[in-house]
Short mmCIF file of C-alpha atoms in Angstrom, two decimals:
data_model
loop_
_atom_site.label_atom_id
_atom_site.label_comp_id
_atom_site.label_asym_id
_atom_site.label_seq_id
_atom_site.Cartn_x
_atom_site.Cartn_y
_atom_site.Cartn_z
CA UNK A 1033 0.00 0.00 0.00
CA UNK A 1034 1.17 3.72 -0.56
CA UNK A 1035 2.59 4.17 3.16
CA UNK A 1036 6.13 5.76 2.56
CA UNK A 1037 8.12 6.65 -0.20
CA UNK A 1038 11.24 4.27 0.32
CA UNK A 1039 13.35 6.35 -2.56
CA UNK A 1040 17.32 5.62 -2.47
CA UNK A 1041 20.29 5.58 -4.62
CA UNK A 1042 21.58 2.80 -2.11
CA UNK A 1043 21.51 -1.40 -3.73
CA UNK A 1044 20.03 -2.75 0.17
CA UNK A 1045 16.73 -1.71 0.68
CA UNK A 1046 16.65 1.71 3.21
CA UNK A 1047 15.51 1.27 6.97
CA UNK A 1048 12.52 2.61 6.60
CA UNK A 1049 11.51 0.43 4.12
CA UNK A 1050 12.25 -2.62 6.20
CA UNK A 1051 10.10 -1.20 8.71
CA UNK A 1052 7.48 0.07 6.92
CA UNK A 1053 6.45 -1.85 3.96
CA UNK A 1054 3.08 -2.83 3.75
CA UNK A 1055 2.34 -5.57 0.94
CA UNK A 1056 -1.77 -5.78 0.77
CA UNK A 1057 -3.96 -5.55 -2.33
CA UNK A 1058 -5.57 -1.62 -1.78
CA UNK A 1059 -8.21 0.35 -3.01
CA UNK A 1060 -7.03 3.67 -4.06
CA UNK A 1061 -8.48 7.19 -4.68
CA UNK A 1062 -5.47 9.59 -5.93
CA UNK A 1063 -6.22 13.30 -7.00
CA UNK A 1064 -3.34 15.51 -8.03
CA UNK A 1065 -3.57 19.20 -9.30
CA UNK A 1066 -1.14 22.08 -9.56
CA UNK A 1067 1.26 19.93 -7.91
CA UNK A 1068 -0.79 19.25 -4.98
CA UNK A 1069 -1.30 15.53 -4.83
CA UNK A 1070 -3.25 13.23 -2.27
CA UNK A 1071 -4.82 10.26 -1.48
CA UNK A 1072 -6.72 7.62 0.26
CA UNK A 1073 -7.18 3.97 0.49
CA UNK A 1074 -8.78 0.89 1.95
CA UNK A 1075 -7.68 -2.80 2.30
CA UNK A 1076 -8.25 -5.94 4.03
CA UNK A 1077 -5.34 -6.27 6.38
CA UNK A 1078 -4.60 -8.82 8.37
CA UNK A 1079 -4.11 -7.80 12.14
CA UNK A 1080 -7.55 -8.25 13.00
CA UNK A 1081 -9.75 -10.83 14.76
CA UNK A 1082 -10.27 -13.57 11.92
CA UNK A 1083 -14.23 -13.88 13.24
CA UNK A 1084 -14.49 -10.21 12.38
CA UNK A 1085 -12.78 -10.29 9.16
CA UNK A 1086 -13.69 -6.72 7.18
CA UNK A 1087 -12.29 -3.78 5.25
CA UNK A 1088 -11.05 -1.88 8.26
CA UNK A 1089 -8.07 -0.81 7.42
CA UNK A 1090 -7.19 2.12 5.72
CA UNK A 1091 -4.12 5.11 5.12
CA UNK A 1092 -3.83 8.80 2.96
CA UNK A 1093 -1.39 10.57 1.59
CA UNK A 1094 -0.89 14.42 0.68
CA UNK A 1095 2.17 16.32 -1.06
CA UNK A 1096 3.69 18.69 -3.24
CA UNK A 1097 5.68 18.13 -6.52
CA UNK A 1098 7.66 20.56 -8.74
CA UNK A 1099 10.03 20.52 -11.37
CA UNK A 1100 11.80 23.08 -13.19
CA UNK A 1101 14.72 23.11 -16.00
CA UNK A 1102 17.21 23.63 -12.87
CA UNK A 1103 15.44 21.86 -9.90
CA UNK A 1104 12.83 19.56 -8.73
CA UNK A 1105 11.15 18.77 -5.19
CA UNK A 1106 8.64 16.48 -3.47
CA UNK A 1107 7.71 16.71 0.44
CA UNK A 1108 4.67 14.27 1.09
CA UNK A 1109 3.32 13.04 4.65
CA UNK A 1110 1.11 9.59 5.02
CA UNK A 1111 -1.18 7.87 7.52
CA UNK A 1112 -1.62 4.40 8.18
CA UNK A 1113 -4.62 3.47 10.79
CA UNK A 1114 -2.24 0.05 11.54
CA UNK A 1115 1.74 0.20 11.79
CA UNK A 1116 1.21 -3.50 12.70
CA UNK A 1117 0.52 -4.85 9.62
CA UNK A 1118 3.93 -3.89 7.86
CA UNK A 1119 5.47 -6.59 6.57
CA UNK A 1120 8.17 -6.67 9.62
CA UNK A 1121 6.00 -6.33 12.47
CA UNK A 1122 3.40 -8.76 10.92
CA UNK A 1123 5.90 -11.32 10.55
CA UNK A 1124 7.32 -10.38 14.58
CA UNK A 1125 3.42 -10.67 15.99
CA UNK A 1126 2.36 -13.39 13.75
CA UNK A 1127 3.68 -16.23 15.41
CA UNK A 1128 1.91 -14.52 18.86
CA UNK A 1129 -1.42 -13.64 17.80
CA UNK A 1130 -2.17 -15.79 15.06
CA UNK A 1131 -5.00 -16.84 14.17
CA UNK A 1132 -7.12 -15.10 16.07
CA UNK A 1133 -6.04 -11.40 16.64
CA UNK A 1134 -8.48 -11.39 19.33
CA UNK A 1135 -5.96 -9.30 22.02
CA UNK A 1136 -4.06 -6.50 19.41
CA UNK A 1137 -4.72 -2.88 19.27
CA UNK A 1138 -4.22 -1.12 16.24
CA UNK A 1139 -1.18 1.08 16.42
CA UNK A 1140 -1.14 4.43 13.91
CA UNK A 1141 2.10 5.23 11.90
CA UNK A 1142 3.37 8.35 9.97
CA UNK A 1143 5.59 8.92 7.45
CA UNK A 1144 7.32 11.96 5.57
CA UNK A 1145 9.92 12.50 3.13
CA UNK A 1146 11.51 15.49 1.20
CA UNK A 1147 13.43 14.59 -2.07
CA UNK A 1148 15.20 17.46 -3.60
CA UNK A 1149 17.35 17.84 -6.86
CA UNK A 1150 19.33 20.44 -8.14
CA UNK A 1151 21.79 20.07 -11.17
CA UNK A 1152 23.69 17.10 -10.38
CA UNK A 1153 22.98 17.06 -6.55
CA UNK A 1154 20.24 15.33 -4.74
CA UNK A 1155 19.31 15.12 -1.40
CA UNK A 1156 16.82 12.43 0.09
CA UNK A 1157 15.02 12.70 3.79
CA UNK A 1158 12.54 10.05 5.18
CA UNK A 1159 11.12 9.65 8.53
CA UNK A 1160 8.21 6.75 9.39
CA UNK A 1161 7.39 6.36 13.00
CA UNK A 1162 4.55 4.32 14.94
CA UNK A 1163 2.16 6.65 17.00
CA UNK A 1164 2.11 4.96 19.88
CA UNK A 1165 3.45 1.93 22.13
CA UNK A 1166 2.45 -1.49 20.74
CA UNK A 1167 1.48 -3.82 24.00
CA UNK A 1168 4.05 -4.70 25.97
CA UNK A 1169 3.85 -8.50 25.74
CA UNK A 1170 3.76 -8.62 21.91
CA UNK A 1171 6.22 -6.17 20.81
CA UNK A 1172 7.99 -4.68 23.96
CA UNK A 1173 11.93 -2.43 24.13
CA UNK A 1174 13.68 -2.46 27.32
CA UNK A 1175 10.73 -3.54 29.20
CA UNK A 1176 8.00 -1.35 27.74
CA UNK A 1177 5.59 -1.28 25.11
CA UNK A 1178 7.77 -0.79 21.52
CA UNK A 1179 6.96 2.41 19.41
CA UNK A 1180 9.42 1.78 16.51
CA UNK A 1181 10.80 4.27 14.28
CA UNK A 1182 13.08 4.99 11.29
CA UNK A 1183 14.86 7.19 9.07
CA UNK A 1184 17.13 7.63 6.10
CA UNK A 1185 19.36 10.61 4.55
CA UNK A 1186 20.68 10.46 1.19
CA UNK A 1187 23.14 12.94 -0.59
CA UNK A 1188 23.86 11.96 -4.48
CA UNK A 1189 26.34 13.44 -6.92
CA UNK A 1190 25.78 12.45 -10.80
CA UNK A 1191 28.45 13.41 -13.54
CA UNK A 1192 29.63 11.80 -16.21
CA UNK A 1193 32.98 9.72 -16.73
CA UNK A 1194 34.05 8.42 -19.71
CA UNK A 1195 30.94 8.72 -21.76
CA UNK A 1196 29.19 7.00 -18.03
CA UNK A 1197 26.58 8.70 -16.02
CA UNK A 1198 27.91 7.99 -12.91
CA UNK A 1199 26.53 8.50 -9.34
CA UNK A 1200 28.10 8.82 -5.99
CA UNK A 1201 25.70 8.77 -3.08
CA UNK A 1202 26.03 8.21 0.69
CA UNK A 1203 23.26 7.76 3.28
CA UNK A 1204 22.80 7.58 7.02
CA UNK A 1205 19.94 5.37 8.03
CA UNK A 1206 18.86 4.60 11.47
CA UNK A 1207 16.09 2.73 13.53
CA UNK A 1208 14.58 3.21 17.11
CA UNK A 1209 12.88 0.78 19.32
CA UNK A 1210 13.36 -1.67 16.73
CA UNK A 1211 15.71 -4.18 18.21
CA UNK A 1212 12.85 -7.53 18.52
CA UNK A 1213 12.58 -7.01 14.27
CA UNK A 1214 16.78 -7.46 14.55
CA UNK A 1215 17.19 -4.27 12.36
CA UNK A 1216 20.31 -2.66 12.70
CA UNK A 1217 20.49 0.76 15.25
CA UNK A 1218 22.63 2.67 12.73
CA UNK A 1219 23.89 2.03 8.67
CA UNK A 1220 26.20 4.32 6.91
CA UNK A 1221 26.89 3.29 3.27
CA UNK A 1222 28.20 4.47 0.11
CA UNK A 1223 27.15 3.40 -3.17
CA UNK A 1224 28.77 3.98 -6.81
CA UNK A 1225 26.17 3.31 -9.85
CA UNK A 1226 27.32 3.59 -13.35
CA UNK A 1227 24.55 3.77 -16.01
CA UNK A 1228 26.35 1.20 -19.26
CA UNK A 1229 22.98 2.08 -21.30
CA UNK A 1230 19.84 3.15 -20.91
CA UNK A 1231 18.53 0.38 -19.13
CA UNK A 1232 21.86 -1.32 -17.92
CA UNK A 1233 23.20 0.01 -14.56
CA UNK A 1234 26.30 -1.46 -12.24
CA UNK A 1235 26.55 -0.66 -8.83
CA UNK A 1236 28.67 -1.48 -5.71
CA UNK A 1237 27.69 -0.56 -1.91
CA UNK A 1238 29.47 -0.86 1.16
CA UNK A 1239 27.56 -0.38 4.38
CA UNK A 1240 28.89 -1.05 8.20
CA UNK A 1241 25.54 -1.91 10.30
CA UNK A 1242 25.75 -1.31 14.41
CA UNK A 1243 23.41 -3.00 16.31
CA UNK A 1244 21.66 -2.52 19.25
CA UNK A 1245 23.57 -2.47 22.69
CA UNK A 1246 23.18 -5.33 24.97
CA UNK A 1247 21.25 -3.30 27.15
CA UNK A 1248 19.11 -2.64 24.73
CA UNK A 1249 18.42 -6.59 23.62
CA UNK A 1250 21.34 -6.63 20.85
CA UNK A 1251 24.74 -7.64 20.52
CA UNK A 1252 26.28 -4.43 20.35
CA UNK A 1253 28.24 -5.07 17.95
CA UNK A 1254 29.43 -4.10 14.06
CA UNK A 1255 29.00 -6.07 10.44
CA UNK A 1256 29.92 -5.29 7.27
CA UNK A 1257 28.52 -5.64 3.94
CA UNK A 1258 29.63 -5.52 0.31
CA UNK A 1259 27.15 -6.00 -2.79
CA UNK A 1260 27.80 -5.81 -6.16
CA UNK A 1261 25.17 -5.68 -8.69
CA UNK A 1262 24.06 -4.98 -12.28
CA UNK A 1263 20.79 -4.82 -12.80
CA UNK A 1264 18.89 -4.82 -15.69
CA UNK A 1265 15.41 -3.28 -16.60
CA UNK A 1266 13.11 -4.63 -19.49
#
C-alpha cells in the first residue's frame, strides 16, 4: 500500500523500508492538481480478529511536486490506521497472535519524506514512526511497550565519466525501538552506480551496520557488507 516513499540511490533496501512496507492488495483514490497531490485507500489487512474479518483498514497521503529546467522537489506526509501490519512487524506478531487477533490494538504510523534535486545534486530525507506503544507483551523495548521508528538521509552526486553517467551517493539510516525485528540501530553506506545504457546500470555498496547495545536486547556489535550488482530493466 502507498505508506512511505522508500526512494534511495543505495543497492540494500533503506531502513525505513524494512520497517514500513506494507504488501496488501488496496483500493485507491489519488487526485493531483497544480502539484498538490493526495490520497486515500482501503484494504483488508490482516491484524484483525479472523471472526471479524472486514475492510477496516485504511491510510492517505498528501504532497507537493515541482520541477523546473534547474530543480525539482517532493515533500509528502502519510497515515496508516495500523503500523502492525507492515510486513516486519506482521511477521514479529504473527507467530503470537495468530490466528485469532483477538488481544491487538491497532497502532497508527506516519511517514514523511523530502526529495530534492538540483543540477547534479540530490538530497533524500525520510522519517516513518509508529504513533504509539504497541502492547508490551507482543512487541515490547527495554521492558516497555515498543513504538518503533526509522529514518534515512541520502546525498547523491551524478556526472559523467568516460561517456558514463555515474553517481556517488552516501546515506545515514537509522532505527529506534526496533531491536525484537533485529534491524540494525545505525547504517552508513556508500554506493557507486554507473549507467552502461539506458537500461543497464552497475553498482557497488558498502555499508557497516551497528546493532543494538546489549542493554538494549542486541549484541552491540558491528557487520559489514559488500554487494555488487548490475541490474537490468526490461
Amino acid at each position: 500500500v502507498p505508506f512511505g516513499n522508500f526512494e534511495t540511490y543505495m543497492v540494500s533496501d533503506p531502513l525505513t523500508l524494512e520497517l514500513a512496507e506494507t504488501r496488501e492488495k488496496a483500493a485507491q483514490l489519488l487526485v493531483e492538481t497544480g502539484g498538490f497531490y493526495g490520497s486515500v485507500y482501503l484494504f483488508n489487512g490482516t491484524t484483525q480478529d479472523d471472526e471479524d474479518d472486514m475492510i477496516d483498514h485504511y491510510g492517505g497521503n498528501l504532497g507537493f511536486a515541482q520541477e523546473t529546467d534547474s530543480f525539482s522537489y517532493d515533500v509528502g506526509i502519510g497515515y496508516i490506521n495500523d503500523m502492525g501490519d507492515t510486513g516486519s512487524i506482521g511477521d514479529m506478531l504473527e507467530p503470537k497472535l495468530s490466528p485469532k487477533w483477538v488481544n491487538y490494538d491497532y497502532v497508527d504510523g506516519f511517514s514523511g519524506h523530502l526529495i530534492f534535486k538540483i543540477g547534479p545534486v540530490s538530497l533524500t530525507g525520510e522519517y516513518v514512526t509508529a504513533l504509539d506503544q504497541f502492547d508490551a507483551s507482543q512487541f515490547a523495548f527495554n521492558g516497555n511497550g515498543a513504538e518503533p521508528k526509522a529514518w534515512n538521509l541520502e546525498a547523491g552526486y551524478t556526472l559523467p565519466i568516460a561517456s558514463y553517467e555515474t553517481t556517488f551517493a552516501l546515506g545515514y539510516q537509522g532505527t529506534d525501538e526496533a531491536v525484537a525485528l533485529a534491524l540494525p540501530e545505525t547504517r552508513i553506506s556508500g554506493v557507486v552506480s554507473v549507467a552502461l545504457n539506458d537500461n543497464t546500470t552497475a553498482s557497488l555498496e558498502y555499508a557497516v551496520d551497528e546493532d543494538y547495545e546489549t542493554s538494549d536486547g542486541g549484541t552491540g556489535e558491528d557487520a559489514d557488507s559488500v554487494i555488487l550488482q548490475l541490474a537490468v530493466e526490461f
